[in-house]
XYZ file of C-alpha atoms in Angstrom:
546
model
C 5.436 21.898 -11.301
C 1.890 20.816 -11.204
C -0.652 22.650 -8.830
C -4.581 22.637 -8.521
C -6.559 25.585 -8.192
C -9.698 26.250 -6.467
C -10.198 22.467 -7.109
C -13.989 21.506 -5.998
C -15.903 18.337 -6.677
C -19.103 17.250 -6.427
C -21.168 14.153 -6.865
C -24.545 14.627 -6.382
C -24.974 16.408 -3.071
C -21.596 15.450 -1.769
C -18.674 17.484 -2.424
C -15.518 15.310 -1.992
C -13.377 18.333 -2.773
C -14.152 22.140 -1.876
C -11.820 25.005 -3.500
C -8.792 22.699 -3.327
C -5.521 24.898 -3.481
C -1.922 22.702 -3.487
C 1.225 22.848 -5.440
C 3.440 20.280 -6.402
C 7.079 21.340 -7.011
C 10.453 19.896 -8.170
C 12.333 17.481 -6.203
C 10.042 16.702 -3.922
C 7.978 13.597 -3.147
C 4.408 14.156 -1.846
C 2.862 11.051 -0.139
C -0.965 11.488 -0.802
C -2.790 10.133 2.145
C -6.682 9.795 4.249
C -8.812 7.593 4.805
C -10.527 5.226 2.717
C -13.341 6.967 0.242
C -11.474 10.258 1.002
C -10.664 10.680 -2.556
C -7.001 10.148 -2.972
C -7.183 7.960 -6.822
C -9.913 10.840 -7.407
C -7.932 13.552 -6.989
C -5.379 11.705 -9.304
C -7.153 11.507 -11.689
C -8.090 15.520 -11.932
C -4.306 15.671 -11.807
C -3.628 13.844 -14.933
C -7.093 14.955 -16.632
C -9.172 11.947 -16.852
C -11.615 13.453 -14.463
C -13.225 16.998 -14.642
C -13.616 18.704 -11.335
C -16.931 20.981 -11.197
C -15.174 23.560 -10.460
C -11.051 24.751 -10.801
C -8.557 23.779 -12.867
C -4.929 21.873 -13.055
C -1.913 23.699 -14.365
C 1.268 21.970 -15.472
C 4.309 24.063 -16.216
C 4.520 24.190 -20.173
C 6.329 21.957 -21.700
C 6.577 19.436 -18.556
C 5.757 15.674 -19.425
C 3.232 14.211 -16.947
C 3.392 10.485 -16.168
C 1.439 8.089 -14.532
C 0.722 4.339 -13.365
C -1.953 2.396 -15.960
C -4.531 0.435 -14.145
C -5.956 -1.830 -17.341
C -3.798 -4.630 -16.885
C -5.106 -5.957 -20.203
C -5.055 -2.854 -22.136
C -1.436 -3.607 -24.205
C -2.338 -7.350 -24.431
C -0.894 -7.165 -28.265
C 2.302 -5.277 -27.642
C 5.345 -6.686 -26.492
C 7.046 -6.214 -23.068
C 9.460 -4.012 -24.429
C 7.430 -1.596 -26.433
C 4.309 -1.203 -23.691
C 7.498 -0.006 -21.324
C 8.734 2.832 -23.950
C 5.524 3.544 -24.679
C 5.569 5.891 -21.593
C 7.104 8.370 -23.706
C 3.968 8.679 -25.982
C 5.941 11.185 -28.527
C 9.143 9.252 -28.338
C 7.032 5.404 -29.276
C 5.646 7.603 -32.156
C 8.302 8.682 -33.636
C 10.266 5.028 -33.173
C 7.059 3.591 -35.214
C 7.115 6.615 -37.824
C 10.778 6.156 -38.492
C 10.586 2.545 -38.762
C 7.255 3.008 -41.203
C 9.878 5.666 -43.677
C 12.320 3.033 -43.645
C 10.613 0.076 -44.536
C 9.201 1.625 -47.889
C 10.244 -0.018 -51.263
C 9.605 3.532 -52.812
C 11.466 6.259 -50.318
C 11.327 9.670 -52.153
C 13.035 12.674 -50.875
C 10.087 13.924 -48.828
C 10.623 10.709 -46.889
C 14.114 11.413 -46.428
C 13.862 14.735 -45.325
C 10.959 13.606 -43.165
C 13.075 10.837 -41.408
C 15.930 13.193 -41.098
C 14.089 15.511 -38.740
C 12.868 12.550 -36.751
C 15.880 11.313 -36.463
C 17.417 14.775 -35.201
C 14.241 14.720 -32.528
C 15.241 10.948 -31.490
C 18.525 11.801 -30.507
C 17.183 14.875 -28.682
C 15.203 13.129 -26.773
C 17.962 10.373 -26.638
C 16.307 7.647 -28.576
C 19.231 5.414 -28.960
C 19.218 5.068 -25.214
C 15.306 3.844 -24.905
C 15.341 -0.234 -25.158
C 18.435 -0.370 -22.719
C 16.562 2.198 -20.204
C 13.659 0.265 -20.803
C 15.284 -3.012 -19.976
C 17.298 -1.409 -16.779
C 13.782 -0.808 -15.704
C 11.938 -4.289 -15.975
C 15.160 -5.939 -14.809
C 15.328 -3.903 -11.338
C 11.371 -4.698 -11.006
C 12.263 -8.594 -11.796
C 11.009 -9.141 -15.433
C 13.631 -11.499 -16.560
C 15.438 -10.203 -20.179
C 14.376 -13.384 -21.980
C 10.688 -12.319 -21.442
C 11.203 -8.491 -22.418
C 10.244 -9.745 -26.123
C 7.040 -11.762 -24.786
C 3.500 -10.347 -25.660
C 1.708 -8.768 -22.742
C -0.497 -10.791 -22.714
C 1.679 -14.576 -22.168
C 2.468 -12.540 -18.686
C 1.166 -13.457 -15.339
C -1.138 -10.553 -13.601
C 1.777 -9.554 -11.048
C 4.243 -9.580 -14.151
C 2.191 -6.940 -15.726
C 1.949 -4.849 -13.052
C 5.867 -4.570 -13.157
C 5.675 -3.607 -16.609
C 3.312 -1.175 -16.454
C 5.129 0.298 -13.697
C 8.095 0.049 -15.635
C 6.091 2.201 -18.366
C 4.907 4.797 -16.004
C 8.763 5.234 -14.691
C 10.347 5.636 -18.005
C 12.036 8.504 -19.917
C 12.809 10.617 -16.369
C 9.130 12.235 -16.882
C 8.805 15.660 -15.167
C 5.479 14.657 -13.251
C 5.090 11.408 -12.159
C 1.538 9.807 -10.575
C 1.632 6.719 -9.115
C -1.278 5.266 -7.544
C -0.309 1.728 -5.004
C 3.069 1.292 -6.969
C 4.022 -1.425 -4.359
C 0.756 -3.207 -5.088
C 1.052 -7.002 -5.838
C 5.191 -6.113 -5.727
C 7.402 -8.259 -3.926
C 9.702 -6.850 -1.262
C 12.912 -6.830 -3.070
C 10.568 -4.882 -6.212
C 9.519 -2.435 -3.518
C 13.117 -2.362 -2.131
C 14.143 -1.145 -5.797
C 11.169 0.935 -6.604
C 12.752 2.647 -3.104
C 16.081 3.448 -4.266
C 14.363 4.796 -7.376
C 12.416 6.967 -6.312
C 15.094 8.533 -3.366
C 17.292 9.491 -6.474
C 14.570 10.405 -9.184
C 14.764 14.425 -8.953
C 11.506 15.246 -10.857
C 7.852 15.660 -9.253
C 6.726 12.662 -7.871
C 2.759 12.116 -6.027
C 2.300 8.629 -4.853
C -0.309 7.346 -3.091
C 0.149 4.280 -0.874
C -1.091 1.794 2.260
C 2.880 0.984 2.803
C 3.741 3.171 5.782
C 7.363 2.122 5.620
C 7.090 3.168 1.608
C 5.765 6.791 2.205
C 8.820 7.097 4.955
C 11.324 6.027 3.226
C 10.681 8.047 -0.334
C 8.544 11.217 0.587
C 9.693 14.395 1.839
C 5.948 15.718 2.208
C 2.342 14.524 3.156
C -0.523 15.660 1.575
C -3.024 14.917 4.190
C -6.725 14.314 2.481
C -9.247 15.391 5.327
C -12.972 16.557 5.039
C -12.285 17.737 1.289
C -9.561 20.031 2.275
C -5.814 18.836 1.737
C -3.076 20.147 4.346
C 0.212 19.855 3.429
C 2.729 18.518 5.638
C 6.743 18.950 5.044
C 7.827 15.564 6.075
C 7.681 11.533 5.490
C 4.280 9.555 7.178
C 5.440 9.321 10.368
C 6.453 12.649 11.000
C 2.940 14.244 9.182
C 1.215 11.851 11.833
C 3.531 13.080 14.998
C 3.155 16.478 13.638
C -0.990 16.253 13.124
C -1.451 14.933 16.518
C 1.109 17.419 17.808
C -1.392 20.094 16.391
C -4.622 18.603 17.745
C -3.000 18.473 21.143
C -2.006 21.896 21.562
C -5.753 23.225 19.405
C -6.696 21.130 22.814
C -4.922 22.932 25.231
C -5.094 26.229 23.930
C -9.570 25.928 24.046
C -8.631 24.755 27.393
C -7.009 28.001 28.635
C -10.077 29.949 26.862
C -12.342 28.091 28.169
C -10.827 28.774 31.775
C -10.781 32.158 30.687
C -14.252 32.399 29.546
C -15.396 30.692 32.720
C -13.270 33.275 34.853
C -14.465 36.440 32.621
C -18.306 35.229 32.964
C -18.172 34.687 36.939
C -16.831 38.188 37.067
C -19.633 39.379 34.610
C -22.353 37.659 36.881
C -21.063 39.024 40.539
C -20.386 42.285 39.334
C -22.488 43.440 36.644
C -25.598 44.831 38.980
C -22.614 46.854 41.004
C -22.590 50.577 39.806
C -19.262 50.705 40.807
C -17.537 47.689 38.728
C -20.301 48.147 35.493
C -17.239 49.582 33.516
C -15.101 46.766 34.374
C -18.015 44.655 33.956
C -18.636 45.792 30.439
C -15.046 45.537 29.279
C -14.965 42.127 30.320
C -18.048 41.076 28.156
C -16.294 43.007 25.560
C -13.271 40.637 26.000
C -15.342 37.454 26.336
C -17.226 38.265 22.946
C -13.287 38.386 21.250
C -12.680 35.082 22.376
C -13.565 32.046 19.929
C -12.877 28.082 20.318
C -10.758 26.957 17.238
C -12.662 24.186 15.746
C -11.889 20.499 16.142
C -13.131 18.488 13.743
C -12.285 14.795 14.535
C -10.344 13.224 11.808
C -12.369 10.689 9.362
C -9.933 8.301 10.037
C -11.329 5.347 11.787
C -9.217 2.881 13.568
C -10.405 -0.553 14.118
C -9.388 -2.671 17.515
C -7.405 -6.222 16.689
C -6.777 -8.241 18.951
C -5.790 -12.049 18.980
C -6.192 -13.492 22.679
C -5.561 -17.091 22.153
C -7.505 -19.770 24.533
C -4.711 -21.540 25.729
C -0.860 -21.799 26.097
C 1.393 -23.376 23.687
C 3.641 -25.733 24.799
C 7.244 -26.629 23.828
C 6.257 -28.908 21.149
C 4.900 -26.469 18.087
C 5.192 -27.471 14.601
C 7.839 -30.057 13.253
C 8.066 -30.175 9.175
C 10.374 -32.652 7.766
C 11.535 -33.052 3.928
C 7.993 -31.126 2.302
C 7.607 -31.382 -1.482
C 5.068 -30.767 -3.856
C 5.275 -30.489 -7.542
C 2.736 -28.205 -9.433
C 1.936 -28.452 -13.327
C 5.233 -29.345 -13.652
C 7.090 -27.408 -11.418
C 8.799 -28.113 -8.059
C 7.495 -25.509 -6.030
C 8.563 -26.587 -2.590
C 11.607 -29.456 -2.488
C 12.820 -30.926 0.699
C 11.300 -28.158 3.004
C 12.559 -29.350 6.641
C 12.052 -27.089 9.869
C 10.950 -26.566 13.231
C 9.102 -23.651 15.493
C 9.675 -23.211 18.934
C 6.628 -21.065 21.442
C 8.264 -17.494 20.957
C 8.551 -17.899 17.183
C 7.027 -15.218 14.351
C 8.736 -16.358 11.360
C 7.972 -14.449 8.310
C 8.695 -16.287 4.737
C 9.621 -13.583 2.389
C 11.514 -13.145 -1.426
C 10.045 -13.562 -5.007
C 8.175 -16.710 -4.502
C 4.662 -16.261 -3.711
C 3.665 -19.568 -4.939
C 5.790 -21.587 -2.787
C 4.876 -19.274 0.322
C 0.763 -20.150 -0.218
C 1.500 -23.341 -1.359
C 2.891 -24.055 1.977
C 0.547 -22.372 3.378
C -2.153 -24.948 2.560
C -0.577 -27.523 3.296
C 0.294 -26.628 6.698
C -3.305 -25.444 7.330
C -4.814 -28.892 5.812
C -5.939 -27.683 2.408
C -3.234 -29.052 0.109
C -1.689 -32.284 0.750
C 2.433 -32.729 -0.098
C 3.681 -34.981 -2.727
C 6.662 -35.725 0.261
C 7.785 -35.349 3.759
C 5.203 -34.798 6.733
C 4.517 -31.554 9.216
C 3.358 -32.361 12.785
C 1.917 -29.891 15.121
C 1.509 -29.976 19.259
C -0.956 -31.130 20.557
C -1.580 -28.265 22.518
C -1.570 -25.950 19.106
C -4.440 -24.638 17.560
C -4.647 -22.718 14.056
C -6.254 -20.356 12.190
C -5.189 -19.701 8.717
C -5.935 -16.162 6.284
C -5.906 -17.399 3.178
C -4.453 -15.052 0.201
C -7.414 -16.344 -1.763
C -11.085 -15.908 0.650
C -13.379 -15.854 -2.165
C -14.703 -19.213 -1.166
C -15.364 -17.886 2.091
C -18.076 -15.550 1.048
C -19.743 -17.538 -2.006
C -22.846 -17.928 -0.031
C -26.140 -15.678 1.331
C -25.298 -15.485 5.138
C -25.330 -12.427 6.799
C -22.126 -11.182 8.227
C -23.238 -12.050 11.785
C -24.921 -15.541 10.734
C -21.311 -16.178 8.732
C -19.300 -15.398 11.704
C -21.836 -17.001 14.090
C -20.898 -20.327 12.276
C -17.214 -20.122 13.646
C -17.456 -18.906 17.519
C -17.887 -21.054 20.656
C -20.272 -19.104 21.924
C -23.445 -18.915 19.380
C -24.832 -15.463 20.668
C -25.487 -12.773 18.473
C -24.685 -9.782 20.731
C -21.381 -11.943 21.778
C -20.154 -12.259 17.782
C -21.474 -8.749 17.235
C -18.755 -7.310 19.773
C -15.766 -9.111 17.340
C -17.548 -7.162 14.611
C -18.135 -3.767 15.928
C -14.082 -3.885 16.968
C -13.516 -4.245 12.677
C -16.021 -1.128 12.132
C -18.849 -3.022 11.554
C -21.419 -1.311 13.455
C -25.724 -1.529 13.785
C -27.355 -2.508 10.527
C -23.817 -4.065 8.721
C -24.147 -6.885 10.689
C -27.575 -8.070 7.890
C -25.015 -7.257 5.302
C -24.936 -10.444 2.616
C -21.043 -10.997 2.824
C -21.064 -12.221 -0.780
C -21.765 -7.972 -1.869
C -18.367 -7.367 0.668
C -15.747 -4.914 -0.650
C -12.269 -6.839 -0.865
C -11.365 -4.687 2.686
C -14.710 -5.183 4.045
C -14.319 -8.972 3.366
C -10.590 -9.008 5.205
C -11.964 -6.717 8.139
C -14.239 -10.236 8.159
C -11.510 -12.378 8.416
C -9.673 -10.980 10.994
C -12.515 -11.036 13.199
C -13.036 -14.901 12.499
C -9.423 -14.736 13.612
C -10.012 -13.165 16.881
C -13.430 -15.313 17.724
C -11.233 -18.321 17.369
C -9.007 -18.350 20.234
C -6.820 -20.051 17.627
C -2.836 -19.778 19.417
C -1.224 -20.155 15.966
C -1.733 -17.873 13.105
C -1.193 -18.424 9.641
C -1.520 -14.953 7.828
C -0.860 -15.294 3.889
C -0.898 -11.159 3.288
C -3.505 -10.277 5.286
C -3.088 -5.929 4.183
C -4.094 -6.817 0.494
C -7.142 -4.060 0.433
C -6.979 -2.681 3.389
C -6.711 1.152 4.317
C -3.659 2.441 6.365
C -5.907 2.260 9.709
C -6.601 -0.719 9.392
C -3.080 -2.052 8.275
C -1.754 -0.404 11.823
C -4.680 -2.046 13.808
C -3.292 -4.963 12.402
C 0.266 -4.695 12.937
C -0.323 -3.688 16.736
C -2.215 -6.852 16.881
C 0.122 -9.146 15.596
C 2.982 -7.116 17.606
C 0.535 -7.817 21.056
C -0.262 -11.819 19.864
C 1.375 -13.933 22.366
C 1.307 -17.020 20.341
C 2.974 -18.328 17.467
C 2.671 -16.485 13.777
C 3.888 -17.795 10.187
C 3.063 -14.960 7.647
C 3.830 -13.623 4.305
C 3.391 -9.806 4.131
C 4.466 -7.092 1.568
C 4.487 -4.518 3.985
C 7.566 -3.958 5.331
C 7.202 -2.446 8.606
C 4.575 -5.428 9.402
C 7.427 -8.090 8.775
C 10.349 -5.757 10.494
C 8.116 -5.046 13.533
C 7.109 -8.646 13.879
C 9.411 -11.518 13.144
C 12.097 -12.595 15.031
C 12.686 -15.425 12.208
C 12.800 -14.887 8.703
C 12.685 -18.323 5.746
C 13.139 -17.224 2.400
C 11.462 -19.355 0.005
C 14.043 -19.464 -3.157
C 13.050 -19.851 -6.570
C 13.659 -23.286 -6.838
C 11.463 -24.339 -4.127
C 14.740 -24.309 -1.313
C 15.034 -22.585 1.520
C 17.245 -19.984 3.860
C 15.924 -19.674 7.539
C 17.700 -17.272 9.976
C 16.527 -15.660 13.164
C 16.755 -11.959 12.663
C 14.672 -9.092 12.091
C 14.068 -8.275 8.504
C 16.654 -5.465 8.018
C 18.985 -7.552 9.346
C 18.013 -10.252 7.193
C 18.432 -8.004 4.307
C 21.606 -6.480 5.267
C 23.380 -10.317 6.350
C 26.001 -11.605 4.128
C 23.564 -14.820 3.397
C 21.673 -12.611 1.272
C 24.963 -10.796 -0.406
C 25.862 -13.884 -1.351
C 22.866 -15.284 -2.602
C 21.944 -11.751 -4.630
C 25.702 -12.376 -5.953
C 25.121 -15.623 -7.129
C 21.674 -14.808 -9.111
C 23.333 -11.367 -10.708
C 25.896 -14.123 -12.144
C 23.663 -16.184 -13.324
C 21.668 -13.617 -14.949
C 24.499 -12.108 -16.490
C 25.774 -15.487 -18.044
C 21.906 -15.404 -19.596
C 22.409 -12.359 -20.722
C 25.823 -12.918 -22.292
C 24.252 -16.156 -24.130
């Protein structure tokens, strides 16, 4: 168990937290959630001690090992895959390099014998034998390939070493375990597994997430992060926000009936209290209306932005035609012989391991890359508008937010652009904002508003959540839900691609392709992808055995 006491923090005048109270207990799952800035990777880190609170303390039940994700993707650089995994255990990695130390000495004396005879006995204990294989389990569920389980950290790619270091935080069943936007820069089938994970791990787990479809399917409780207090909820997401608004509601009707009451109470005050003969009644009634008090409603500090994509015109029966697509990066065929067509109703999203192919794509469909084969035609009465996974190059420059998204509307009014901004919770003196000192969120809230100005009627979204807050990743979901045009998107989220394709393409790893229209679950469930997961277990097993 791991609980915080009278937790209160300040910086400078600003307490994020005041007299915090919360336990954490075994077997349970608490989904940390509020609103961006609300202090949910702060609070954290006073859980695992990297951060002081002014005032309080953490207790951990003795003898409990507390875990937690790593966010220096460059701090194990030198180490190899395996050993920056098992290094999770801190005591168990030291005693594995202290044994191995004993043993490689020309001169072993009896002192070193006796001395690797009680590590030994503590290896086993803390089963020791079992640690590369659980190790391995690990990386091979989150999609590190064996051959590379030898490879220094550093020869990885920045989403490979994410897995690892998740891999690391997971291992040796620790009795506490942090985890701060696991599904980050994971692909579905990684989240998928993390899933099933962390359904049967039967420790203490704390997670905090954006991935509403994450927080449902693993917690059983919401810690709700509010106005420095945290309420706990028993429950996954959606029930902590059916149960919160539940609560507001009735807070709401309840001030209603006292406030009928008061109003009742103080008419009968003011007719009566100058008549000698209803004074007592009078005066009990004042007594009564003193007793009653309005519970307090604070509004939440959740803020919701409005997305809406209203294309200009109607799309036609001719959309989007691609026939026999290739290109061939640094060597590697990342798309080959990509052939297919979208009809008016379609929102196809391309999912699975390949993120490469999906951008590459991407590009070329939107005009930035050009393929090595095979053309793509769109309709003449199709427009685009393409998110880019990359928007750097978008805000390398000293326009103000209104002047930037000025340059892409019709209509070059300033009041008229401001109205796309103030919907994406840019309000009054944000729109001078330079957009090159954006927050990664702040510069997506951006692009979705260049989205709506456009009037575009197809939308090419390549992850459009990546740093955004919950809010906002719901504002965007309704939108794409309410688009009536025609939507090709890669998204991590799951409820985004379940809620909004009718068509899913799966972009294999050797640049092929699997298009089916279904919803995602169904996808996921079909015996196309049995068969296909069948094939690459195989195959990975015939590595293995080699």
């Amino acid at each position: 168990m791991i609980s915080a006491n009278n937790i209160t923090l300040r910086l400078g005048k600003k307490a994020l937290f005041e007299d915090v109270n919360i336990k954490f207990t075994q077997g349970n799952c608490y989904g940390l959630i509020g609103a961006n800035g609300a202090g949910k990777s702060t609070f954290l880190r006073i859980l695992t001690g990297e951060l002081e609170p002014t005032k309080g303390e953490v207790a951990i039940t003795p003898g409990e090992r507390l875990s937690f994700l790593k966010q220096n993707h460059f701090a194990y650089d030198e180490f190899p895959v395996l050993d920056t995994v098992i290094m999770g255990n801190a005591r168990l990695y030291e005693i594995m390099k202290e044994k191995d130390a004993i043993y490689m000495k020309e001169d072993f004396s009896e002192e070193d014998g006796i001395r690797a005879s009680e590590l030994e006995a503590e290896f086993a204990d803390m089963n020791g034998w079992e640690a590369e294989s659980d190790a391995a389990t690990l990386l091979n569920g989150l999609g590190i390939e064996t051959e590379l389980h030898y490879t220094p950290m550093k020869d990885l790619l920045g989403s490979q070493k994410v897995k690892v270091l998740l891999a690391q935080a997971l291992f040796g069943n620790p009795d506490i375990l942090l985890l701060d936007e696991p599904t980050n820069h994971l692909d579905l089938d990684a989240i998928a597994w993390l899933e099933e994970f962390l359904i049967n791990f039967n420790n203490t787990v704390i997670v905090v997430s954006h991935d509403r479809y994450f927080l449902n399917k693993v917690c059983t409780h919401t810690a709700d992060i509010d106005y420095g207090k945290i309420q706990l909820y028993a429950g996954n997401y959606d029930f902590w926000y059916e149960s919160s608004q539940l609560l507001i509601r009735q807070m709401k009707e309840a001030n209603k009936k006292k406030e009928e009451k008061i109003k009742e109470l103080q008419e009968f005050i003011s007719r009566f209290s100058a008549n000698a003969s209803k004074s007592k009644q009078a005066t009990s009634r004042k007594r009564a209306l003193e007793k009653i008090q309005l519970d307090e409603i604070k509004p939440s500090s959740r803020k919701y932005p409005y997305i809406d994509f209203r294309p200009n015109r109607e799309i036609g029966n001719e959309v989007l035609t691609v026939e026999g697509i290739s290109k061939t990066i640094d060597g590697m065929k990342v798309l080959d012989n990509i052939s297919f067509i979208l009809g008016h109703d379609d929102k196809v999203a391309f999912v699975g391991g390949n993120e490469f192919a999906k951008t590459t794509l991407f590009q070329i469909l939107s005009g930035e890359m050009e393929p090595d084969e095979g053309t793509y035609k769109w309709g003449v009465t199709t427009s685009q508008a393409y998110f880019p996974k990359d928007n750097s190059a978008e805000f390398d420059n000293d326009d103000t937010i209104v002047d930037w998204l000025t340059q892409y509307s019709e209509i070059k009014d300033a009041t008229y652009v401001r109205g796309f901004l103030g919907r994406m919770l840019f309000a009054g003196e944000d729109g001078v904002k330079k957009v090159k000192i954006l927050s990664g969120g702040e510069k997506v809230r951006c692009m979705l508003s260049k989205l709506m100005i456009s009037g575009a009627n197809i939308l090419i979204l390549d992850e459009p959540t990546d740093h955004l807050d919950m809010e906002s990743i719901t504002a965007l979901n309704n939108g794409m839900m309410k688009f009536p045009g025609v939507l090709l998107f890669s998204s991590r989220d799951h409820q985004i691609v379940q809620t909004t394709a009718n068509r899913i393409i799966e972009l294999l790893p050797d640049g092929t392709m699997i298009d089916k229209i279904t919803t995602y679950d169904e996808y996921l469930e079909s015996d196309a992808m049995a068969r296909k997961r069948t094939v690459y277990t195989a195959k990975k097993a015939e590595g293995d055995d080699n």
